[in-house]
Tab-separated table of C-alpha atoms in Angstrom:
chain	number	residue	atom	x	y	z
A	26	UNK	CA	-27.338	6.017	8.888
A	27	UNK	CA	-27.463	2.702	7.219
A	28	UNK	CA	-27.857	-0.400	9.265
A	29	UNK	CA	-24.674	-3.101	9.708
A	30	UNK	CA	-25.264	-6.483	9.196
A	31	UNK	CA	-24.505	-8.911	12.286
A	32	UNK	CA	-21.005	-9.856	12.241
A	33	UNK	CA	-19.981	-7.344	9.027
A	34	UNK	CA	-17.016	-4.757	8.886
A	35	UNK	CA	-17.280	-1.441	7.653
A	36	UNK	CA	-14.285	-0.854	4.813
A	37	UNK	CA	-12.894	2.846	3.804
A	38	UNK	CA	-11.092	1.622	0.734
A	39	UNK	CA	-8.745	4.594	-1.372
A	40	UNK	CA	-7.841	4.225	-5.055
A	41	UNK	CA	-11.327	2.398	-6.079
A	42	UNK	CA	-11.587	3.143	-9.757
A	43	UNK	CA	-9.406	0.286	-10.663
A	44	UNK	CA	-6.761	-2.248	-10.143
A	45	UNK	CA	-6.237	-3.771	-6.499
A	46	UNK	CA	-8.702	-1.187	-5.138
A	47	UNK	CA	-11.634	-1.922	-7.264
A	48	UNK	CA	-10.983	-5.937	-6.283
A	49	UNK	CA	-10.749	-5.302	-2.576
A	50	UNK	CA	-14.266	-3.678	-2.638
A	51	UNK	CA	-15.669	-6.657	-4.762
A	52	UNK	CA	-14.093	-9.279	-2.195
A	53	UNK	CA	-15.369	-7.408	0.787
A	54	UNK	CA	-18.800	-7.233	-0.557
A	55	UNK	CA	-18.889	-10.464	-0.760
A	56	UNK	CA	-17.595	-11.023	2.264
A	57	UNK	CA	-20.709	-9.302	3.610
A	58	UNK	CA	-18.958	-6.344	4.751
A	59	UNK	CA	-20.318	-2.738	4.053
A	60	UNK	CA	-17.756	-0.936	2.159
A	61	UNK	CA	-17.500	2.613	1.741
A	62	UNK	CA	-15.204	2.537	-2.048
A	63	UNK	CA	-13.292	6.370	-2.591
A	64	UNK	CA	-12.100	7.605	-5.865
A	65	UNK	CA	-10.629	11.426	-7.290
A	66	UNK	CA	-13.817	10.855	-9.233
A	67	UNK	CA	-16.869	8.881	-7.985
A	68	UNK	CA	-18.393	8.633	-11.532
A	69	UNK	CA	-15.829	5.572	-12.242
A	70	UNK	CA	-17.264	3.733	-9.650
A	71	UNK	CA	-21.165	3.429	-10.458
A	72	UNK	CA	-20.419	-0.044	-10.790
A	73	UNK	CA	-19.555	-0.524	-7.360
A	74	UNK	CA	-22.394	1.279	-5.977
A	75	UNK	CA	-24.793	-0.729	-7.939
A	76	UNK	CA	-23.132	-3.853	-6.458
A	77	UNK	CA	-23.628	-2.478	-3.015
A	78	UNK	CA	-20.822	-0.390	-2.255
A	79	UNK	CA	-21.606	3.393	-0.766
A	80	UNK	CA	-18.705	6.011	-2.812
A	81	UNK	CA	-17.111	9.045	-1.916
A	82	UNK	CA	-14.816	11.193	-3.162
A	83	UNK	CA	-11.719	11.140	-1.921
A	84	UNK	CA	-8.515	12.469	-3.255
A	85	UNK	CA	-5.564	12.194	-0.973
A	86	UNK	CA	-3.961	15.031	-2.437
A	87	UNK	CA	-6.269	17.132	-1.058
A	88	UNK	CA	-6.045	19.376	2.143
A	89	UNK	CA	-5.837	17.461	5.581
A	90	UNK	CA	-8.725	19.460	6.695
A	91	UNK	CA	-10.606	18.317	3.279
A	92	UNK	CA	-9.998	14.875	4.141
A	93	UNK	CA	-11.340	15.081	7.530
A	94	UNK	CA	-14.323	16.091	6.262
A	95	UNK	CA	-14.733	13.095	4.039
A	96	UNK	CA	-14.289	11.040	6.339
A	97	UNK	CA	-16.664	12.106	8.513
A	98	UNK	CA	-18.761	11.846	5.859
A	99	UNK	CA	-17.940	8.495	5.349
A	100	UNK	CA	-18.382	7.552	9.098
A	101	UNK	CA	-22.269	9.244	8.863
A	102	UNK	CA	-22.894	6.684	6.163
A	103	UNK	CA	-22.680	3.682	8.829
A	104	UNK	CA	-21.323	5.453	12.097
A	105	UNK	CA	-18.086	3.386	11.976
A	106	UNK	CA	-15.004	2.224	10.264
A	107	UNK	CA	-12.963	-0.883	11.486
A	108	UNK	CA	-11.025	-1.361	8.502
A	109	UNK	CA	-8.929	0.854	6.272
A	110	UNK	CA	-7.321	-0.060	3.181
A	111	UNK	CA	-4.540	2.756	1.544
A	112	UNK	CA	-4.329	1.774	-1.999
A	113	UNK	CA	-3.968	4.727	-4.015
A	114	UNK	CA	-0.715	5.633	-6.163
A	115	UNK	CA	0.926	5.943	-9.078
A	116	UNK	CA	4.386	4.973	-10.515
A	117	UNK	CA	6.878	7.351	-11.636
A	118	UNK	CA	9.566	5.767	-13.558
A	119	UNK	CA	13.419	7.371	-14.643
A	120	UNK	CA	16.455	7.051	-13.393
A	121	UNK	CA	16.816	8.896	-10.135
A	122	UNK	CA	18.711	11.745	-11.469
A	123	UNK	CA	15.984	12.416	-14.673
A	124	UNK	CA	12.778	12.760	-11.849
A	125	UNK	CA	12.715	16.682	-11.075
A	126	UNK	CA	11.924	18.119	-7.417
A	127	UNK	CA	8.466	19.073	-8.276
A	128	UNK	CA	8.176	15.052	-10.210
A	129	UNK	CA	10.009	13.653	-6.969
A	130	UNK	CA	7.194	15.769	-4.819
A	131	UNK	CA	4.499	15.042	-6.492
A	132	UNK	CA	5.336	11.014	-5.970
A	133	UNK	CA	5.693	11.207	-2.282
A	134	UNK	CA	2.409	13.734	-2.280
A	135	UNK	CA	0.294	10.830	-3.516
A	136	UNK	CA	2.140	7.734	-2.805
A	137	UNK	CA	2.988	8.775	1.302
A	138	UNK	CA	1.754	12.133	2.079
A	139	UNK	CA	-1.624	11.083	1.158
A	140	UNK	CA	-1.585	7.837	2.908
A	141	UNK	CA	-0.475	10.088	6.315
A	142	UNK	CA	-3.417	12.349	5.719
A	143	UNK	CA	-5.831	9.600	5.604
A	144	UNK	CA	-4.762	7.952	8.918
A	145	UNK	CA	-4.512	11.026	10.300
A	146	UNK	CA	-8.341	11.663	9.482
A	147	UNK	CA	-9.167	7.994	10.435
A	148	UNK	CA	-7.122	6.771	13.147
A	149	UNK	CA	-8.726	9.353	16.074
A	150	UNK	CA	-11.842	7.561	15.391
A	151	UNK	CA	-10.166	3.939	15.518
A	152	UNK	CA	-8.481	5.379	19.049
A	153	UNK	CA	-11.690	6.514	20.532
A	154	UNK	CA	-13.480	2.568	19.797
A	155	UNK	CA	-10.476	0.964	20.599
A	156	UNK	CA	-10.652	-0.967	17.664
A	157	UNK	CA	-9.501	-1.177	13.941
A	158	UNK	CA	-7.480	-2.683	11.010
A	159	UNK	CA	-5.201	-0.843	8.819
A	160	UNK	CA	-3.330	-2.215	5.495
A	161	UNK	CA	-1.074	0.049	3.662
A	162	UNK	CA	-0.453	-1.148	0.232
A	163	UNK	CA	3.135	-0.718	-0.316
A	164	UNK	CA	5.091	-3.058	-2.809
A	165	UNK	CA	7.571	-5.682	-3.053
A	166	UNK	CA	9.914	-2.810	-4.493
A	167	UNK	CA	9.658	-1.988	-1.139
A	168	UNK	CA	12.009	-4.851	-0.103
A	169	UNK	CA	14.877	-4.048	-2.918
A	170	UNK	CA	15.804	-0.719	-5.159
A	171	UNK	CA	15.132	-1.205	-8.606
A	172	UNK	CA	16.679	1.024	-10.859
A	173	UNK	CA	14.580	2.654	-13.098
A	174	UNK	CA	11.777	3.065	-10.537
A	175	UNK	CA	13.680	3.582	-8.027
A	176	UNK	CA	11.849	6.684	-6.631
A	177	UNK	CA	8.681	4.393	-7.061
A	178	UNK	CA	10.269	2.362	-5.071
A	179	UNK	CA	11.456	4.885	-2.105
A	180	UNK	CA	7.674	5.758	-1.785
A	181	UNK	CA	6.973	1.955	-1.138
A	182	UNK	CA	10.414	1.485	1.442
A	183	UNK	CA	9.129	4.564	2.958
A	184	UNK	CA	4.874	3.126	3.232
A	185	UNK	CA	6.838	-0.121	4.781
A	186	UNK	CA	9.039	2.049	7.863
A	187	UNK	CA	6.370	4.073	8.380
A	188	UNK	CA	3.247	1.042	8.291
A	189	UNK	CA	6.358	-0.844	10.798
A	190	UNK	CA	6.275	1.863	13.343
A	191	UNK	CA	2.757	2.634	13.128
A	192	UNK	CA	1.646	-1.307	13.825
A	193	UNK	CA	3.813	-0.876	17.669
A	194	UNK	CA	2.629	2.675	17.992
A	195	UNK	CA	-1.390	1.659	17.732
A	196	UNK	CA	-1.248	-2.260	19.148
A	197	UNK	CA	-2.010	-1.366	22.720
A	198	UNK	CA	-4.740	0.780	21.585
A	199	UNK	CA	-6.524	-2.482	19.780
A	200	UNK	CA	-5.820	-1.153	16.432
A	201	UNK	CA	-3.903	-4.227	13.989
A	202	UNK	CA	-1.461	-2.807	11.070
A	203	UNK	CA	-0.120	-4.579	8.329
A	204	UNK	CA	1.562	-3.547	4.858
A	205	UNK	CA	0.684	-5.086	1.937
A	206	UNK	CA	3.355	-6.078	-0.643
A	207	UNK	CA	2.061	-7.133	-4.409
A	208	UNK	CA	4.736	-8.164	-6.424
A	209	UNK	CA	3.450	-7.534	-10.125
A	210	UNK	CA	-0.033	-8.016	-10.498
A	211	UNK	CA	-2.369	-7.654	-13.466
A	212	UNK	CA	-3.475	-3.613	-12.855
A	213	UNK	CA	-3.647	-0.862	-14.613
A	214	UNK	CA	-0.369	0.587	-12.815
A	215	UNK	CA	1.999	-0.470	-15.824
A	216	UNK	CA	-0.504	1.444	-18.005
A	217	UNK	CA	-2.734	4.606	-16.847
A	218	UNK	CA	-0.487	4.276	-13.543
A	219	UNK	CA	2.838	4.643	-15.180
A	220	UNK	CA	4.033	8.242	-15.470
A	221	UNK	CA	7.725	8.605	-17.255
A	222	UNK	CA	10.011	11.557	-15.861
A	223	UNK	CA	9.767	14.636	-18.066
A	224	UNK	CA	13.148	15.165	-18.850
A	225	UNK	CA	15.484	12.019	-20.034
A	226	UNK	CA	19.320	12.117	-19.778
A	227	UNK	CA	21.039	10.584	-22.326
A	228	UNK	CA	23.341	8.366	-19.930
A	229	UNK	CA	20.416	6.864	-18.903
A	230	UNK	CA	18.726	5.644	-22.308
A	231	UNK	CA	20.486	2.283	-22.025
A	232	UNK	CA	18.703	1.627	-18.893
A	233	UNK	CA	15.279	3.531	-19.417
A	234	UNK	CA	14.330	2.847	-23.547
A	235	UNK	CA	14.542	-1.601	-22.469
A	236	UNK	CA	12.451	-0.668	-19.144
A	237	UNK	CA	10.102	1.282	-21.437
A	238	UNK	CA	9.657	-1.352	-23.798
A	239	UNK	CA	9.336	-4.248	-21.032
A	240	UNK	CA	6.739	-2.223	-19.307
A	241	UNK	CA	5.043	-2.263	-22.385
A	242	UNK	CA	5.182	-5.451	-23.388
A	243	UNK	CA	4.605	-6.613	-19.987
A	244	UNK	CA	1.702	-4.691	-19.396
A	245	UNK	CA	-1.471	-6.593	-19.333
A	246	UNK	CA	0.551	-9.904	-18.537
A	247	UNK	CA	1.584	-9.746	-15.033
A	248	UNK	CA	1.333	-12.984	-13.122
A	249	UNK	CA	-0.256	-11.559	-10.479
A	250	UNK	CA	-4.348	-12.212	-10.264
A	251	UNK	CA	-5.738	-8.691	-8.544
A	252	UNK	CA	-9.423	-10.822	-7.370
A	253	UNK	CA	-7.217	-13.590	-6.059
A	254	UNK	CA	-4.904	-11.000	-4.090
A	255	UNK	CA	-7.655	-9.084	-2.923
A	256	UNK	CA	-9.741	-11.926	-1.675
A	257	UNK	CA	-6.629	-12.945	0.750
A	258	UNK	CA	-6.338	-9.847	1.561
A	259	UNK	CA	-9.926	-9.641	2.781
A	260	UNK	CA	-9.161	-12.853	4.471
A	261	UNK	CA	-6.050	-11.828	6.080
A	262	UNK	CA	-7.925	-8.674	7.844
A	263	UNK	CA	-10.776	-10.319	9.118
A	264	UNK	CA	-8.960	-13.732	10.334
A	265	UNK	CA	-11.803	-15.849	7.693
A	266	UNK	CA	-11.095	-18.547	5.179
A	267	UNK	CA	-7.857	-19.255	5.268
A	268	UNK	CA	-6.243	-17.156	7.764
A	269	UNK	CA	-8.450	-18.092	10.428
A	270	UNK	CA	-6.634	-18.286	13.247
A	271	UNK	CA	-3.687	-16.509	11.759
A	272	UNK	CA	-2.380	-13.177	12.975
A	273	UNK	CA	-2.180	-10.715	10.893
A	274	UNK	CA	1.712	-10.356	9.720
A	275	UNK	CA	3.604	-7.077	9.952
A	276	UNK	CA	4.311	-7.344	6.229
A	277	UNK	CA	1.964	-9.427	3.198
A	278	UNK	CA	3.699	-10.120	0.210
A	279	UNK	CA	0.875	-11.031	-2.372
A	280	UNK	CA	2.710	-13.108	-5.896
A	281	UNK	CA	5.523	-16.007	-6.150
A	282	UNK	CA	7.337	-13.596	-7.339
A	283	UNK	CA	7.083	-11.052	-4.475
A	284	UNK	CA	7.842	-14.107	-1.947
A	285	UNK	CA	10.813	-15.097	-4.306
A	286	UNK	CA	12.127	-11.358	-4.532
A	287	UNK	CA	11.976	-11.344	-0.282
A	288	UNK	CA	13.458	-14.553	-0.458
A	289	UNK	CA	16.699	-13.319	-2.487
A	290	UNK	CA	16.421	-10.271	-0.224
A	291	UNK	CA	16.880	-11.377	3.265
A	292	UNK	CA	19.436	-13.745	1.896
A	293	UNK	CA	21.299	-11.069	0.245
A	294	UNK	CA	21.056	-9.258	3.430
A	295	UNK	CA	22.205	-11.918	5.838
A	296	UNK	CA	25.520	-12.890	3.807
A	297	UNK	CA	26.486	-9.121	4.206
A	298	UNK	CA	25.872	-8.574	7.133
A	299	UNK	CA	27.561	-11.544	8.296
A	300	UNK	CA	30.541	-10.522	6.272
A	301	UNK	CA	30.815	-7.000	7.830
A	302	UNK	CA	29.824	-8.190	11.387
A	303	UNK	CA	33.365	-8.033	12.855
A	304	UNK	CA	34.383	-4.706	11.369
A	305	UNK	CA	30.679	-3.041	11.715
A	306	UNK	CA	30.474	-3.972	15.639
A	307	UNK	CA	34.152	-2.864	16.044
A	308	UNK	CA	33.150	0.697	16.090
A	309	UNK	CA	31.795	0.826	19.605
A	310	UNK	CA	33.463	2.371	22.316
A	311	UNK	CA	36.387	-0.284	23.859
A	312	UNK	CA	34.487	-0.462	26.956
A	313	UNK	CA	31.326	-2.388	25.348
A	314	UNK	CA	32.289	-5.814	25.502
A	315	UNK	CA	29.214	-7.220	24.765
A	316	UNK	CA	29.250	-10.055	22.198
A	317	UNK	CA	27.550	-9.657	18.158
């Protein structure tokens, strides 16, 4: 069992071979933390190793009782693990109607169902020390639908409810949650990430060929700088730099343009709700007098 410096964290980061993933490792390092980086194949991240890192790997497709086992490998490697990061996915694009069952299933498998099966195989441990950090990366398409991706997009609403619950189910057992939100950041998700629906629908070609051809375009020129993302996220989880001092929020959106989106959001949100207020609170029974 390797030795942890004074001070350091011990990171279980998914979804290492490239993007967000790859950059949280290389912040945390640096950071001084030991970081135990996870990939469906370990080979794509010798780098890592050879800047420090320990690898595993780890594909969150896999069995629950496969994963268990890798993590307990991973906790031999330094007997611990106080912070987890979620990070891997993939982004199916079509219109909702073009994405098949098995498409549809295979989204959610990776995108949610393997983010459950890796807290399930980490969180007893983080119960038993009384202690941990957890950040699901979700995505500002998490805040609004976007058609197009708009199953994408369900995954990421459904990382948010489920990180939201999760952060009051595990606070009185010392363990912090957050979800993190990029808005569009310079990763390989537009490109190696980005997985069209098998079976277009004609209907839907006036929305789908332009989203094609932006994501192409577009790819490779997001505003969004993965280091600079991952290095506040580093600082966000261990309360350093920047965020000393800060607690850690129930949701971090990483971009201007994520902030702007959740901006336009809430507004959005308010000015209906305030709209409907009378008529949505008139539905209770006429014995509720209590006051919207």
């Amino acid at each position: 069992m390797a030795p942890i410096p004074d001070g350091a964290k011990v990171w279980l980061v998914t979804g290492c071979a490239s993007g967000l993933g790859r950059e949280v490792v290389l912040a945390a390092l640096a950071h001084g933390d030991c970081v135990i980086a996870t990939a469906r194949n370990p080979e794509r991240l010798a780098d890592l190793e050879q800047k420090g890192a320990r690898t595993l790997a780890l594909d969150v497709t896999a069995s629950q009782d496969e994963l268990r086992t890798v993590v307990d490998t991973a906790l031999g490697m330094y007997g611990t693990i106080d912070v987890l990061v979620n990070n891997a996915a993939y982004l199916l694009e079509g219109a909702i109607e073009e994405c098949s069952e098995q498409e549809v299933l295979d989204q959610y498998n990776t995108n949610v169902f393997g983010m459950l099966r890796v807290l399930r195989a980490v969180l007893p441990h983080m119960r038993e020390k009384r202690a941990g950090i957890v950040a699901n990366v979700g995505s500002a398409g998490g805040w609004k639908g976007i058609p197009g991706i708009g199953l994408y997009g369900s995954t990421k609403f459904a990382i948010a409810g489920i990180t939201l619950a999760l952060r009051e189910e595990v606070a009185p057992l010392g363990i912090e949650v957050t979800v993190v939100e990029p808005g569009a950041f310079r990763t390989s998700i537009l490109g190696k990430g980005f997985v069209p629906a098998k079976t277009p629908i004609d209907d839907f070609e006036p929305l789908t060929k332009p989203l094609t051809t932006h994501v192409a375009n577009f790819s490779g020129k997001q505003p969004g700088d993965p280091a600079r993302a991952a290095q506040l996220m580093v600082e966000a989880l261990t309360k350093s730099g920047r965020c000393k001092g800060k607690a850690l929020p129930s949701r971090l959106l990483l971009g201007k343009d994520a902030v702007q989106l959740g901006r336009g959001v809430l507004e959005q949100n308010k000015s209906e709700l305030e709209e409907w207020a009378e008529l949505s609170g008139s539905t209770d029974f006429q014995d509720n007098n209590s006051k919207i």
